[in-house]
XYZ file of N, CA and C in Angstrom:
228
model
N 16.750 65.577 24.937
C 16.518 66.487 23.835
C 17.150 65.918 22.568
N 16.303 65.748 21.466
C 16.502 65.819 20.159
C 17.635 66.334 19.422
N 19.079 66.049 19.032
C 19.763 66.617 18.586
C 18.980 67.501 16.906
N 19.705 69.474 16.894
C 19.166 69.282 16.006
C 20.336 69.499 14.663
N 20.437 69.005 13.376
C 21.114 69.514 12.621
C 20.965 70.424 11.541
N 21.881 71.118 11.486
C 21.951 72.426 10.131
C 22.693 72.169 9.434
N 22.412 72.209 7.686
C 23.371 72.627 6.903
C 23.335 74.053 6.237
N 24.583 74.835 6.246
C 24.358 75.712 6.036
C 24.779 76.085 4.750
N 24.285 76.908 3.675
C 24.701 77.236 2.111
C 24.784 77.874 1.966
N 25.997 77.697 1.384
C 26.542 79.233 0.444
C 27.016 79.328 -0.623
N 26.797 80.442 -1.348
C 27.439 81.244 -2.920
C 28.336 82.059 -2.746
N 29.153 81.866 -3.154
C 30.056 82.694 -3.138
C 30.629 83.413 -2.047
N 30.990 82.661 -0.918
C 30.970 83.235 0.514
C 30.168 83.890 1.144
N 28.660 84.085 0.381
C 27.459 84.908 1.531
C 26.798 83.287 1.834
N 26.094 83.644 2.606
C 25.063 82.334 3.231
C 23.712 83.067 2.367
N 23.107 81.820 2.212
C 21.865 82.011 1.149
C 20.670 81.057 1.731
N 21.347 80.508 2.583
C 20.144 79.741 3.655
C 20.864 78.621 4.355
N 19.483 77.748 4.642
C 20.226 76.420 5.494
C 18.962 75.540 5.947
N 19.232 74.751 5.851
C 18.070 73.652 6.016
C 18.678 72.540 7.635
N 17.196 72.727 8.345
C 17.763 72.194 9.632
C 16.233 70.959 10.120
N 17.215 69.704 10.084
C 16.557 68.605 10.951
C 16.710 68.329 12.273
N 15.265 67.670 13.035
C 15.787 67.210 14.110
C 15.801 65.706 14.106
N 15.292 64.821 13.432
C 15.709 63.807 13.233
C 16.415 62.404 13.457
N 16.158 61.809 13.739
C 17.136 60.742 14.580
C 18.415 60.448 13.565
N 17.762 60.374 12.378
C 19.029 59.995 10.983
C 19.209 61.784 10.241
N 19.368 62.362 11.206
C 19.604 64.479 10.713
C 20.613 64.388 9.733
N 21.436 63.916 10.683
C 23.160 64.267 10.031
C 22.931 63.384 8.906
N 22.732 62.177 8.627
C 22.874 61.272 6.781
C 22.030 61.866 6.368
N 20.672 62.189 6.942
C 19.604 63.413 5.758
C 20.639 64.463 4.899
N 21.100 65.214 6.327
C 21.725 66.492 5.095
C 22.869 65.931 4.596
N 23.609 64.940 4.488
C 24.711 64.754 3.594
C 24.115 63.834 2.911
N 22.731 63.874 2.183
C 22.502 63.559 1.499
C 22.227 64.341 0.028
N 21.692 65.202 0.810
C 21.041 66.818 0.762
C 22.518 67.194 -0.050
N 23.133 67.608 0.649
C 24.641 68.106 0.357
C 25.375 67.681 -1.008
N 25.273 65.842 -0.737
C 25.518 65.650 -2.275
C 25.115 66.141 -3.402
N 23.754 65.818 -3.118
C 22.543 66.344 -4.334
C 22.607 67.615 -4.687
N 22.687 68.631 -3.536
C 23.206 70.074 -4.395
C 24.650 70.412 -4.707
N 25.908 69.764 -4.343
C 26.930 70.024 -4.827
C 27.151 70.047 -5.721
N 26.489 68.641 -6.930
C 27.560 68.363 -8.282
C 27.248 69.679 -9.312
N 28.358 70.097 -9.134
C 28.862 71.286 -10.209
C 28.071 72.735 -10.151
N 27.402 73.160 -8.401
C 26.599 74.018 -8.374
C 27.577 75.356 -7.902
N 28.875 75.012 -7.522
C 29.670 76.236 -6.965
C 29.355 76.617 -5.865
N 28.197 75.637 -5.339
C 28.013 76.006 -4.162
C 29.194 75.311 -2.604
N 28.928 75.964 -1.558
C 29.777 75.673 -0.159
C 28.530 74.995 0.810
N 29.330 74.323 1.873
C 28.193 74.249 2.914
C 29.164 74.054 4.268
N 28.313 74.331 5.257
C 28.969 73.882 6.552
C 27.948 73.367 7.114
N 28.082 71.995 8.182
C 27.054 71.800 9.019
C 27.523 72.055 10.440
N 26.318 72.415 11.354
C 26.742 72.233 12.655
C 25.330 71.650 13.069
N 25.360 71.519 14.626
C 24.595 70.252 15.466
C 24.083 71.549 16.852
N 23.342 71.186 17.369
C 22.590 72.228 17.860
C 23.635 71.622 19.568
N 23.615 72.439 20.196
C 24.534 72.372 21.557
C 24.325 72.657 22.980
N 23.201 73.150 23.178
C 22.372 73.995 24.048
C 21.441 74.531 23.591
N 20.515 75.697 24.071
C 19.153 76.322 24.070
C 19.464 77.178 25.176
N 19.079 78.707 24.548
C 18.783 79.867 25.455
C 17.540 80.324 25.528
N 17.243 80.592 27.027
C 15.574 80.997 27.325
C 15.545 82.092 27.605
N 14.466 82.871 27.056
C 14.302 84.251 28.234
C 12.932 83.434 28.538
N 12.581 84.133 30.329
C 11.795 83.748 31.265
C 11.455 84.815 31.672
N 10.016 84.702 31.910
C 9.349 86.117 32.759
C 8.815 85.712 34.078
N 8.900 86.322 35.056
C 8.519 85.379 36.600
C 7.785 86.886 36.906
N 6.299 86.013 37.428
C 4.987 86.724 37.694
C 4.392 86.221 38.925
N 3.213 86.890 39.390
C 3.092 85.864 40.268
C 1.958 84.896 40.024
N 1.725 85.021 38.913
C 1.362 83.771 37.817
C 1.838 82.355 37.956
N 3.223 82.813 38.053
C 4.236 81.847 38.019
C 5.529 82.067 36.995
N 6.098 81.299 36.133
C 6.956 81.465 35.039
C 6.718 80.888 33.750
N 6.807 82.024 32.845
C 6.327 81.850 31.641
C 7.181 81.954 30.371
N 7.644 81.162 29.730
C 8.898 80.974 28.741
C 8.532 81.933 27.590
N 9.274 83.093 27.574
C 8.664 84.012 26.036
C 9.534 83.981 25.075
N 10.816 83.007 24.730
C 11.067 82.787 23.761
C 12.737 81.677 24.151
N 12.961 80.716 22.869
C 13.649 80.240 23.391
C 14.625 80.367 21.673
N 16.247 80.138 22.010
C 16.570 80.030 20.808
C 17.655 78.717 20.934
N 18.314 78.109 20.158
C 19.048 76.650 19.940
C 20.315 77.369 19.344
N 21.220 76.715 20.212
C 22.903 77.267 20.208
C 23.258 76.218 19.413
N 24.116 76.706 18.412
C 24.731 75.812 17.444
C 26.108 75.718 17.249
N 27.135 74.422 17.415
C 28.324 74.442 17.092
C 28.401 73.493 16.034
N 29.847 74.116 15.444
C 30.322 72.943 14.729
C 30.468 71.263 14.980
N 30.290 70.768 14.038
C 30.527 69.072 14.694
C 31.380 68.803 14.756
């Protein structure tokens, strides 16, 4: 699996979004990213790196059918 990365932004201590690669070069993308919006914007950022994946699964006698999955994120 694809590591994936997030940077996350903020104003003034709320989060205002976050931009996320999966990327082989993720992590130098967003600290590239990062530079480019820092100079003199007052803005914050944190990145983290994706760490796992949670599934919910429905079992039929279909078989098993994945109805949603989400990507666990820690700090780097």
């Amino acid at each position: 699996m694809m590591k994936k990365h997030r940077l996350h932004i903020f104003e003034n201590q709320t989060e205002i979004g976050f931009m996320e690669v999966s990327d082989a070069k993720g992590e130098a993308l967003l600290e590239q990213v990062q530079i480019s919006l820092s100079s003199g914007t007052g803005l914050s950022f944190t990145r983290t790196v994706s760490a796992g994946e949670r599934r919910i699964l429905e079992s039929s006698p279909q078989g098993i059918k994945l109805l949603s999955s989400e990507t666990l994120f820690s700090n780097r």
